Amino acid sequence: MAIPITVLDCDLLLYGRGHRTLDRFKLDDVTDEYLMSMYGFPRQFIYYLVELLGASLSRPTQRSRAISPETQILAALGFYTSGSFQTRMGDAIGISQASMSRCVANVTEALVERASQFIHFPADEASMQALKDEFYGLAGMPGVIGVVDCIHVAIKAPNAEDLSYVNRKGLHSLNCLMVCDIRGALMTVETNWPGSLQDYAVLQQSSLRSQFEAGMHKDSWLLGDSSFFLRTWLMTPLHIPETPAEYRYNMAHSATHSVIEKTFRTLCSRFRCLDGSKGALQYSPEKSSHIILACCVLHNISLEHGMDVWSSPMTGPMEQPPEEEYEHMESLDLEADRMRQELMLTHFS
């Protein structure tokens, strides 16, 4: 349907004395189908975000007029799900592309401020046991409370001299460490690591490693692929399985680990700003890191609201640098090797 628009002076847009707002776009004026096609989320989800973020998006300044929280959220969702500041996106809600960018920055920071509210491990023993039971029911792997992996998200080159963000494909990226549960809900997200760091190095320096080595999650472990080192709290696959038990263990490991691979595909499918199809994120590493984290927060909120994590069409994320094998290093942790051998003997023989 036709929507009347006015492109506004971006220097008068964001906030205003007396909280007067410029509402050129009304959710009630458009169909659910339009909202899903343009912004990727249904009406009630957008209303929830307005309630959740409204106070943060209505902070007063000395400017004369303000964009409403509702419009700011639509602008940000349009960018997250399309990956570009398209003229038609700004025209649809009556703001310029420059104002679109400011809206994205505001909504991103508001979501990042609430990341710990939506991204965390369960706090009680009953919920942790439920995680183990769910993972065990998937492929028979006991003691698992999460699956860990890294994903690269392309960013613009910070500067010509800084090579720390150049990954093994020769592209500038952030290497993001994530842990998910069996539904694809994210329980740990660290988006600030430069692309030159290999997965095992990211984990080695992460707060996630510190949590597990401090004993915060006793009698349980994560599953990681062969790009990580075997640890007492991180079970990896065998490089060359030989016995039937080892083959069964690797098969169960692969089936369980596939959960996070599907989650990554869903993230990149729903939030096209992450998949590289419209080019790299045109922001500094810090701002790019915040955008990735904001998308992860939205991912978890959508799960809480009953949106199927794997309902979106699956498209591949940015091509990931090839994994490397570190089997030859696993013998350094003899206790971890003993635990894995006992696991295979007890559950896969």
mmCIF file of C-alpha atoms in Angstrom:
data_model
loop_
_atom_site.group_PDB
_atom_site.id
_atom_site.type_symbol
_atom_site.label_atom_id
_atom_site.label_comp_id
_atom_site.label_asym_id
_atom_site.label_seq_id
_atom_site.Cartn_x
_atom_site.Cartn_y
_atom_site.Cartn_z
ATOM 1 C CA MET A 1 0.000 0.000 0.000
ATOM 2 C CA ALA A 2 1.086 3.589 -0.560
ATOM 3 C CA ILE A 3 2.687 5.262 2.432
ATOM 4 C CA PRO A 4 3.074 9.063 2.547
ATOM 5 C CA ILE A 5 6.674 10.014 3.238
ATOM 6 C CA THR A 6 8.776 13.040 3.967
ATOM 7 C CA VAL A 7 12.567 12.912 3.952
ATOM 8 C CA LEU A 8 13.680 14.906 6.961
ATOM 9 C CA ASP A 9 16.704 16.997 7.837
ATOM 10 C CA CYS A 10 18.946 14.451 9.555
ATOM 11 C CA ASP A 11 20.376 17.112 11.883
ATOM 12 C CA LEU A 12 16.925 17.604 13.437
ATOM 13 C CA LEU A 13 15.926 14.002 13.676
ATOM 14 C CA LEU A 14 17.087 11.874 16.505
ATOM 15 C CA TYR A 15 15.981 13.441 19.793
ATOM 16 C CA GLY A 16 14.111 16.496 20.855
ATOM 17 C CA ARG A 17 13.429 18.871 23.683
ATOM 18 C CA GLY A 18 10.058 17.891 25.131
ATOM 19 C CA HIS A 19 10.280 14.465 23.434
ATOM 20 C CA ARG A 20 8.300 15.531 20.368
ATOM 21 C CA THR A 21 8.579 12.785 17.782
ATOM 22 C CA LEU A 22 8.234 12.526 14.038
ATOM 23 C CA ASP A 23 6.013 9.589 13.226
ATOM 24 C CA ARG A 24 5.870 9.258 9.454
ATOM 25 C CA PHE A 25 5.358 5.507 9.656
ATOM 26 C CA LYS A 26 2.714 3.682 11.675
ATOM 27 C CA LEU A 27 2.808 -0.056 12.266
ATOM 28 C CA ASP A 28 -0.980 -0.189 12.148
ATOM 29 C CA ASP A 29 -0.951 1.218 8.622
ATOM 30 C CA VAL A 30 0.768 -1.792 7.038
ATOM 31 C CA THR A 31 0.155 -5.522 6.790
ATOM 32 C CA ASP A 32 1.968 -8.291 8.640
ATOM 33 C CA GLU A 33 3.279 -9.520 5.300
ATOM 34 C CA TYR A 34 4.824 -6.126 4.597
ATOM 35 C CA LEU A 35 6.562 -6.041 7.987
ATOM 36 C CA MET A 36 7.986 -9.521 7.493
ATOM 37 C CA SER A 37 9.209 -8.787 3.971
ATOM 38 C CA MET A 38 10.773 -5.406 4.821
ATOM 39 C CA TYR A 39 11.957 -5.887 8.408
ATOM 40 C CA GLY A 40 12.077 -9.644 8.950
ATOM 41 C CA PHE A 41 9.926 -9.769 12.087
ATOM 42 C CA PRO A 42 6.191 -9.829 12.920
ATOM 43 C CA ARG A 43 4.212 -6.966 14.416
ATOM 44 C CA GLN A 44 4.055 -8.231 18.013
ATOM 45 C CA PHE A 45 7.807 -8.807 18.092
ATOM 46 C CA ILE A 46 8.396 -5.221 16.977
ATOM 47 C CA TYR A 47 5.981 -3.938 19.630
ATOM 48 C CA TYR A 48 7.934 -5.906 22.235
ATOM 49 C CA LEU A 49 11.185 -4.280 21.112
ATOM 50 C CA VAL A 50 9.577 -0.840 21.369
ATOM 51 C CA GLU A 51 8.597 -1.598 24.966
ATOM 52 C CA LEU A 52 12.011 -3.101 25.772
ATOM 53 C CA LEU A 53 14.168 -0.381 24.199
ATOM 54 C CA GLY A 54 11.866 2.628 24.242
ATOM 55 C CA ALA A 55 13.415 4.337 27.269
ATOM 56 C CA SER A 56 16.931 4.016 25.863
ATOM 57 C CA LEU A 57 15.846 5.391 22.499
ATOM 58 C CA SER A 58 14.030 8.422 23.951
ATOM 59 C CA ARG A 59 16.915 10.053 25.805
ATOM 60 C CA PRO A 60 16.525 13.849 25.510
ATOM 61 C CA THR A 61 19.084 16.094 23.845
ATOM 62 C CA GLN A 62 19.133 19.730 22.746
ATOM 63 C CA ARG A 63 17.841 18.895 19.291
ATOM 64 C CA SER A 64 14.434 20.204 18.376
ATOM 65 C CA ARG A 65 12.693 17.045 17.221
ATOM 66 C CA ALA A 66 13.064 13.302 17.585
ATOM 67 C CA ILE A 67 12.518 10.097 15.667
ATOM 68 C CA SER A 68 10.210 7.814 17.612
ATOM 69 C CA PRO A 69 11.612 4.607 19.146
ATOM 70 C CA GLU A 70 9.314 2.656 16.842
ATOM 71 C CA THR A 71 10.828 4.211 13.728
ATOM 72 C CA GLN A 72 14.384 3.819 15.019
ATOM 73 C CA ILE A 73 13.774 0.109 15.640
ATOM 74 C CA LEU A 74 12.316 -0.399 12.159
ATOM 75 C CA ALA A 75 15.324 1.333 10.624
ATOM 76 C CA ALA A 76 17.721 -0.918 12.551
ATOM 77 C CA LEU A 77 15.800 -4.113 11.766
ATOM 78 C CA GLY A 78 15.768 -3.127 8.109
ATOM 79 C CA PHE A 79 19.546 -2.842 8.123
ATOM 80 C CA TYR A 80 20.189 -6.003 10.161
ATOM 81 C CA THR A 81 17.993 -8.144 7.924
ATOM 82 C CA SER A 82 18.910 -6.615 4.542
ATOM 83 C CA GLY A 83 22.552 -5.714 5.095
ATOM 84 C CA SER A 84 22.356 -2.295 3.453
ATOM 85 C CA PHE A 85 21.048 1.244 3.902
ATOM 86 C CA GLN A 86 18.839 1.038 0.859
ATOM 87 C CA THR A 87 17.106 4.236 -0.203
ATOM 88 C CA ARG A 88 13.772 2.434 -0.315
ATOM 89 C CA MET A 89 14.196 1.369 3.310
ATOM 90 C CA GLY A 90 14.655 4.930 4.498
ATOM 91 C CA ASP A 91 11.937 6.203 2.159
ATOM 92 C CA ALA A 92 9.476 3.663 3.551
ATOM 93 C CA ILE A 93 9.735 5.110 7.050
ATOM 94 C CA GLY A 94 10.352 8.708 6.021
ATOM 95 C CA ILE A 95 13.995 9.278 6.970
ATOM 96 C CA SER A 96 17.271 9.821 5.147
ATOM 97 C CA GLN A 97 20.054 7.270 4.874
ATOM 98 C CA ALA A 98 22.171 9.345 7.256
ATOM 99 C CA SER A 99 19.401 9.126 9.823
ATOM 100 C CA MET A 100 19.078 5.405 9.148
ATOM 101 C CA SER A 101 22.707 5.039 10.175
ATOM 102 C CA ARG A 102 22.152 6.951 13.400
ATOM 103 C CA CYS A 103 19.112 4.845 14.217
ATOM 104 C CA VAL A 104 21.117 1.662 13.705
ATOM 105 C CA ALA A 105 23.790 2.961 16.067
ATOM 106 C CA ASN A 106 21.225 3.817 18.760
ATOM 107 C CA VAL A 107 19.336 0.538 18.575
ATOM 108 C CA THR A 108 22.565 -1.454 18.441
ATOM 109 C CA GLU A 109 23.855 0.120 21.642
ATOM 110 C CA ALA A 110 20.496 -0.374 23.371
ATOM 111 C CA LEU A 111 20.555 -4.086 22.497
ATOM 112 C CA VAL A 112 24.204 -4.494 23.531
ATOM 113 C CA GLU A 113 23.375 -2.948 26.916
ATOM 114 C CA ARG A 114 20.876 -5.782 27.428
ATOM 115 C CA ALA A 115 23.030 -8.629 26.093
ATOM 116 C CA SER A 116 23.584 -10.265 29.494
ATOM 117 C CA GLN A 117 19.814 -10.311 30.032
ATOM 118 C CA PHE A 118 19.292 -12.586 27.024
ATOM 119 C CA ILE A 119 22.625 -14.382 26.467
ATOM 120 C CA HIS A 120 23.765 -16.523 29.385
ATOM 121 C CA PHE A 121 24.086 -20.053 30.708
ATOM 122 C CA PRO A 122 21.266 -21.283 32.955
ATOM 123 C CA ALA A 123 21.789 -20.249 36.566
ATOM 124 C CA ASP A 124 20.217 -23.223 38.352
ATOM 125 C CA GLU A 125 21.133 -26.900 38.517
ATOM 126 C CA ALA A 126 17.767 -28.104 37.244
ATOM 127 C CA SER A 127 18.134 -26.103 34.027
ATOM 128 C CA MET A 128 21.711 -27.324 33.564
ATOM 129 C CA GLN A 129 20.558 -30.915 33.951
ATOM 130 C CA ALA A 130 17.809 -30.265 31.428
ATOM 131 C CA LEU A 131 20.484 -29.130 28.956
ATOM 132 C CA LYS A 132 22.390 -32.375 29.464
ATOM 133 C CA ASP A 133 19.232 -34.453 29.045
ATOM 134 C CA GLU A 134 18.288 -32.667 25.821
ATOM 135 C CA PHE A 135 21.725 -33.096 24.271
ATOM 136 C CA TYR A 136 21.839 -36.737 25.350
ATOM 137 C CA GLY A 137 18.473 -37.314 23.694
ATOM 138 C CA LEU A 138 19.798 -35.930 20.418
ATOM 139 C CA ALA A 139 22.658 -38.366 19.772
ATOM 140 C CA GLY A 140 23.538 -40.104 23.037
ATOM 141 C CA MET A 141 26.394 -37.793 24.051
ATOM 142 C CA PRO A 142 26.350 -37.453 27.865
ATOM 143 C CA GLY A 143 27.311 -34.469 30.018
ATOM 144 C CA VAL A 144 27.030 -31.857 27.250
ATOM 145 C CA ILE A 145 25.739 -28.399 28.202
ATOM 146 C CA GLY A 146 26.603 -26.580 24.990
ATOM 147 C CA VAL A 147 28.277 -26.664 21.598
ATOM 148 C CA VAL A 148 31.057 -24.187 20.826
ATOM 149 C CA ASP A 149 32.431 -22.895 17.534
ATOM 150 C CA CYS A 150 33.686 -19.740 15.840
ATOM 151 C CA ILE A 151 32.334 -17.861 12.840
ATOM 152 C CA HIS A 152 34.044 -15.133 10.817
ATOM 153 C CA VAL A 153 32.102 -11.976 9.914
ATOM 154 C CA ALA A 154 33.617 -9.741 7.229
ATOM 155 C CA ILE A 155 34.427 -6.128 8.142
ATOM 156 C CA LYS A 156 36.080 -3.284 6.258
ATOM 157 C CA ALA A 157 39.841 -2.952 6.649
ATOM 158 C CA PRO A 158 40.535 -0.825 9.760
ATOM 159 C CA ASN A 159 43.626 0.620 8.092
ATOM 160 C CA ALA A 160 46.327 -0.458 5.674
ATOM 161 C CA GLU A 161 48.884 -1.238 8.353
ATOM 162 C CA ASP A 162 46.737 -3.306 10.703
ATOM 163 C CA LEU A 163 46.931 -6.947 9.622
ATOM 164 C CA SER A 164 45.504 -8.401 12.830
ATOM 165 C CA TYR A 165 42.028 -8.600 11.262
ATOM 166 C CA VAL A 166 43.192 -10.430 8.115
ATOM 167 C CA ASN A 167 42.138 -14.081 8.279
ATOM 168 C CA ARG A 168 43.663 -17.037 6.447
ATOM 169 C CA LYS A 169 41.501 -16.299 3.410
ATOM 170 C CA GLY A 170 43.099 -12.865 3.151
ATOM 171 C CA LEU A 171 39.833 -11.139 4.171
ATOM 172 C CA HIS A 172 39.329 -8.726 7.048
ATOM 173 C CA SER A 173 37.018 -10.220 9.640
ATOM 174 C CA LEU A 174 36.072 -10.630 13.255
ATOM 175 C CA ASN A 175 36.317 -14.188 14.588
ATOM 176 C CA CYS A 176 33.291 -14.629 16.837
ATOM 177 C CA LEU A 177 33.124 -17.308 19.523
ATOM 178 C CA MET A 178 29.662 -18.668 20.345
ATOM 179 C CA VAL A 179 28.063 -21.436 22.397
ATOM 180 C CA CYS A 180 24.491 -22.598 21.795
ATOM 181 C CA ASP A 181 22.038 -25.038 23.313
ATOM 182 C CA ILE A 182 20.062 -27.677 21.450
ATOM 183 C CA ARG A 183 17.423 -25.144 20.311
ATOM 184 C CA GLY A 184 20.041 -22.818 18.874
ATOM 185 C CA ALA A 185 19.772 -20.309 21.729
ATOM 186 C CA LEU A 186 23.108 -18.605 22.308
ATOM 187 C CA MET A 187 24.573 -18.894 25.818
ATOM 188 C CA THR A 188 27.949 -17.260 25.156
ATOM 189 C CA VAL A 189 28.854 -14.715 22.482
ATOM 190 C CA GLU A 190 32.240 -13.015 22.134
ATOM 191 C CA THR A 191 32.397 -10.911 18.978
ATOM 192 C CA ASN A 192 35.518 -8.803 19.494
ATOM 193 C CA TRP A 193 38.309 -11.157 18.372
ATOM 194 C CA PRO A 194 40.356 -10.199 15.270
ATOM 195 C CA GLY A 195 40.149 -12.491 12.262
ATOM 196 C CA SER A 196 43.840 -13.402 12.300
ATOM 197 C CA LEU A 197 43.330 -15.381 15.516
ATOM 198 C CA GLN A 198 42.646 -19.058 14.945
ATOM 199 C CA ASP A 199 39.741 -20.657 16.765
ATOM 200 C CA TYR A 200 41.816 -22.343 19.444
ATOM 201 C CA ALA A 201 43.584 -19.026 20.204
ATOM 202 C CA VAL A 202 40.260 -17.212 20.534
ATOM 203 C CA LEU A 203 39.032 -19.805 23.021
ATOM 204 C CA GLN A 204 42.323 -19.722 24.907
ATOM 205 C CA GLN A 205 41.938 -15.976 25.519
ATOM 206 C CA SER A 206 38.178 -15.979 26.086
ATOM 207 C CA SER A 207 36.152 -15.412 29.223
ATOM 208 C CA LEU A 208 34.413 -18.712 28.380
ATOM 209 C CA ARG A 209 37.620 -20.628 29.056
ATOM 210 C CA SER A 210 38.099 -18.744 32.315
ATOM 211 C CA GLN A 211 34.598 -19.734 33.466
ATOM 212 C CA PHE A 212 35.119 -23.423 32.824
ATOM 213 C CA GLU A 213 38.634 -23.600 34.211
ATOM 214 C CA ALA A 214 37.440 -21.822 37.360
ATOM 215 C CA GLY A 215 35.002 -24.700 37.874
ATOM 216 C CA MET A 216 31.780 -22.783 37.248
ATOM 217 C CA HIS A 217 30.291 -25.700 35.288
ATOM 218 C CA LYS A 218 31.495 -28.829 37.043
ATOM 219 C CA ASP A 219 30.696 -32.364 35.860
ATOM 220 C CA SER A 220 29.836 -31.147 32.367
ATOM 221 C CA TRP A 221 31.539 -30.116 29.152
ATOM 222 C CA LEU A 222 31.206 -28.402 25.824
ATOM 223 C CA LEU A 223 31.597 -30.013 22.412
ATOM 224 C CA GLY A 224 33.990 -28.444 19.928
ATOM 225 C CA ASP A 225 35.349 -29.482 16.557
ATOM 226 C CA SER A 226 38.939 -30.316 15.669
ATOM 227 C CA SER A 227 39.960 -26.659 15.475
ATOM 228 C CA PHE A 228 40.057 -26.687 19.283
ATOM 229 C CA PHE A 229 42.282 -28.492 21.759
ATOM 230 C CA LEU A 230 40.905 -31.355 23.822
ATOM 231 C CA ARG A 231 40.295 -30.234 27.417
ATOM 232 C CA THR A 232 38.650 -31.727 30.482
ATOM 233 C CA TRP A 233 35.724 -29.356 29.839
ATOM 234 C CA LEU A 234 35.824 -29.536 26.016
ATOM 235 C CA MET A 235 35.359 -32.799 24.129
ATOM 236 C CA THR A 236 36.682 -32.870 20.562
ATOM 237 C CA PRO A 237 36.448 -35.617 17.898
ATOM 238 C CA LEU A 238 39.182 -38.168 17.333
ATOM 239 C CA HIS A 239 41.338 -37.335 14.345
ATOM 240 C CA ILE A 240 41.589 -40.954 13.161
ATOM 241 C CA PRO A 241 39.048 -43.265 14.828
ATOM 242 C CA GLU A 242 40.018 -46.921 14.806
ATOM 243 C CA THR A 243 37.719 -48.933 17.057
ATOM 244 C CA PRO A 244 33.927 -49.259 16.779
ATOM 245 C CA ALA A 245 33.567 -47.257 20.000
ATOM 246 C CA GLU A 246 35.663 -44.455 18.559
ATOM 247 C CA TYR A 247 33.585 -44.386 15.390
ATOM 248 C CA ARG A 248 30.355 -44.273 17.412
ATOM 249 C CA TYR A 249 31.754 -41.476 19.561
ATOM 250 C CA ASN A 250 32.713 -39.428 16.500
ATOM 251 C CA MET A 251 29.303 -39.956 14.908
ATOM 252 C CA ALA A 252 27.509 -38.822 18.074
ATOM 253 C CA HIS A 253 29.881 -35.876 18.347
ATOM 254 C CA SER A 254 29.238 -34.817 14.746
ATOM 255 C CA ALA A 255 25.448 -35.102 15.092
ATOM 256 C CA THR A 256 25.511 -32.997 18.243
ATOM 257 C CA HIS A 257 27.944 -30.406 16.898
ATOM 258 C CA SER A 258 25.725 -29.835 13.856
ATOM 259 C CA VAL A 259 23.376 -27.806 16.075
ATOM 260 C CA ILE A 260 25.697 -24.810 16.104
ATOM 261 C CA GLU A 261 26.421 -25.125 12.387
ATOM 262 C CA LYS A 262 22.680 -24.806 11.743
ATOM 263 C CA THR A 263 22.507 -21.914 14.190
ATOM 264 C CA PHE A 264 25.234 -20.041 12.305
ATOM 265 C CA ARG A 265 23.394 -20.571 9.026
ATOM 266 C CA THR A 266 20.210 -19.241 10.585
ATOM 267 C CA LEU A 267 21.932 -16.155 11.992
ATOM 268 C CA CYS A 268 23.389 -15.312 8.592
ATOM 269 C CA SER A 269 20.128 -16.047 6.820
ATOM 270 C CA ARG A 270 17.995 -13.883 9.112
ATOM 271 C CA PHE A 271 20.564 -11.127 9.573
ATOM 272 C CA ARG A 272 21.986 -10.557 6.119
ATOM 273 C CA CYS A 273 24.322 -7.848 7.380
ATOM 274 C CA LEU A 274 26.432 -10.760 8.727
ATOM 275 C CA ASP A 275 26.641 -13.046 5.708
ATOM 276 C CA GLY A 276 28.805 -10.903 3.436
ATOM 277 C CA SER A 277 26.313 -10.989 0.557
ATOM 278 C CA LYS A 278 26.028 -7.182 0.607
ATOM 279 C CA GLY A 279 29.711 -6.745 1.363
ATOM 280 C CA ALA A 280 31.618 -6.375 4.602
ATOM 281 C CA LEU A 281 30.283 -4.408 7.558
ATOM 282 C CA GLN A 282 31.405 -0.833 6.862
ATOM 283 C CA TYR A 283 32.281 -0.005 10.438
ATOM 284 C CA SER A 284 35.226 -0.060 12.796
ATOM 285 C CA PRO A 285 35.957 -3.394 14.488
ATOM 286 C CA GLU A 286 34.361 -2.138 17.718
ATOM 287 C CA LYS A 287 31.143 -0.994 16.057
ATOM 288 C CA SER A 288 31.017 -4.131 13.906
ATOM 289 C CA SER A 289 31.437 -6.230 17.033
ATOM 290 C CA HIS A 290 28.451 -4.469 18.605
ATOM 291 C CA ILE A 291 26.281 -4.996 15.515
ATOM 292 C CA ILE A 292 27.046 -8.738 15.562
ATOM 293 C CA LEU A 293 26.220 -8.923 19.268
ATOM 294 C CA ALA A 294 22.974 -6.990 18.730
ATOM 295 C CA CYS A 295 21.914 -9.520 16.079
ATOM 296 C CA CYS A 296 22.680 -12.342 18.531
ATOM 297 C CA VAL A 297 20.493 -10.673 21.168
ATOM 298 C CA LEU A 298 17.653 -10.405 18.643
ATOM 299 C CA HIS A 299 18.175 -14.054 17.723
ATOM 300 C CA ASN A 300 17.652 -15.139 21.328
ATOM 301 C CA ILE A 301 14.693 -12.800 21.850
ATOM 302 C CA SER A 302 13.037 -14.262 18.759
ATOM 303 C CA LEU A 303 13.421 -17.735 20.249
ATOM 304 C CA GLU A 304 11.838 -16.578 23.505
ATOM 305 C CA HIS A 305 8.905 -15.337 21.434
ATOM 306 C CA GLY A 306 8.382 -18.686 19.774
ATOM 307 C CA MET A 307 9.964 -17.926 16.423
ATOM 308 C CA ASP A 308 11.476 -21.127 15.060
ATOM 309 C CA VAL A 309 15.251 -20.714 14.901
ATOM 310 C CA TRP A 310 15.419 -22.844 11.757
ATOM 311 C CA SER A 311 12.297 -21.609 9.983
ATOM 312 C CA SER A 312 14.174 -19.153 7.735
ATOM 313 C CA PRO A 313 15.532 -20.322 4.381
ATOM 314 C CA MET A 314 19.073 -21.563 4.888
ATOM 315 C CA THR A 315 21.807 -19.703 3.081
ATOM 316 C CA GLY A 316 25.491 -20.137 3.671
ATOM 317 C CA PRO A 317 27.398 -17.642 5.785
ATOM 318 C CA MET A 318 30.549 -15.910 4.677
ATOM 319 C CA GLU A 319 33.010 -18.530 3.481
ATOM 320 C CA GLN A 320 34.931 -19.585 6.540
ATOM 321 C CA PRO A 321 38.694 -20.026 6.657
ATOM 322 C CA PRO A 322 39.624 -23.718 6.539
ATOM 323 C CA GLU A 323 39.890 -25.589 9.794
ATOM 324 C CA GLU A 324 43.198 -26.926 10.944
ATOM 325 C CA GLU A 325 43.782 -30.139 12.804
ATOM 326 C CA TYR A 326 45.380 -30.130 16.236
ATOM 327 C CA GLU A 327 45.228 -33.803 17.124
ATOM 328 C CA HIS A 328 48.983 -33.905 17.670
ATOM 329 C CA MET A 329 48.608 -31.420 20.521
ATOM 330 C CA GLU A 330 45.898 -33.273 22.412
ATOM 331 C CA SER A 331 48.337 -35.529 24.237
ATOM 332 C CA LEU A 332 49.517 -32.489 26.190
ATOM 333 C CA ASP A 333 46.367 -32.771 28.320
ATOM 334 C CA LEU A 334 46.576 -36.322 29.612
ATOM 335 C CA GLU A 335 43.647 -35.920 31.987
ATOM 336 C CA ALA A 336 41.387 -34.771 29.152
ATOM 337 C CA ASP A 337 42.481 -37.729 27.037
ATOM 338 C CA ARG A 338 41.756 -40.088 29.931
ATOM 339 C CA MET A 339 38.281 -38.589 30.341
ATOM 340 C CA ARG A 340 37.502 -38.997 26.652
ATOM 341 C CA GLN A 341 38.696 -42.609 26.692
ATOM 342 C CA GLU A 342 36.488 -43.289 29.719
ATOM 343 C CA LEU A 343 33.559 -41.612 27.988
ATOM 344 C CA MET A 344 33.945 -43.853 24.944
ATOM 345 C CA LEU A 345 34.354 -46.969 27.096
ATOM 346 C CA THR A 346 31.301 -46.204 29.222
ATOM 347 C CA HIS A 347 28.845 -44.934 26.610
ATOM 348 C CA PHE A 348 29.997 -46.058 23.156
ATOM 349 C CA SER A 349 31.488 -49.543 23.599
#
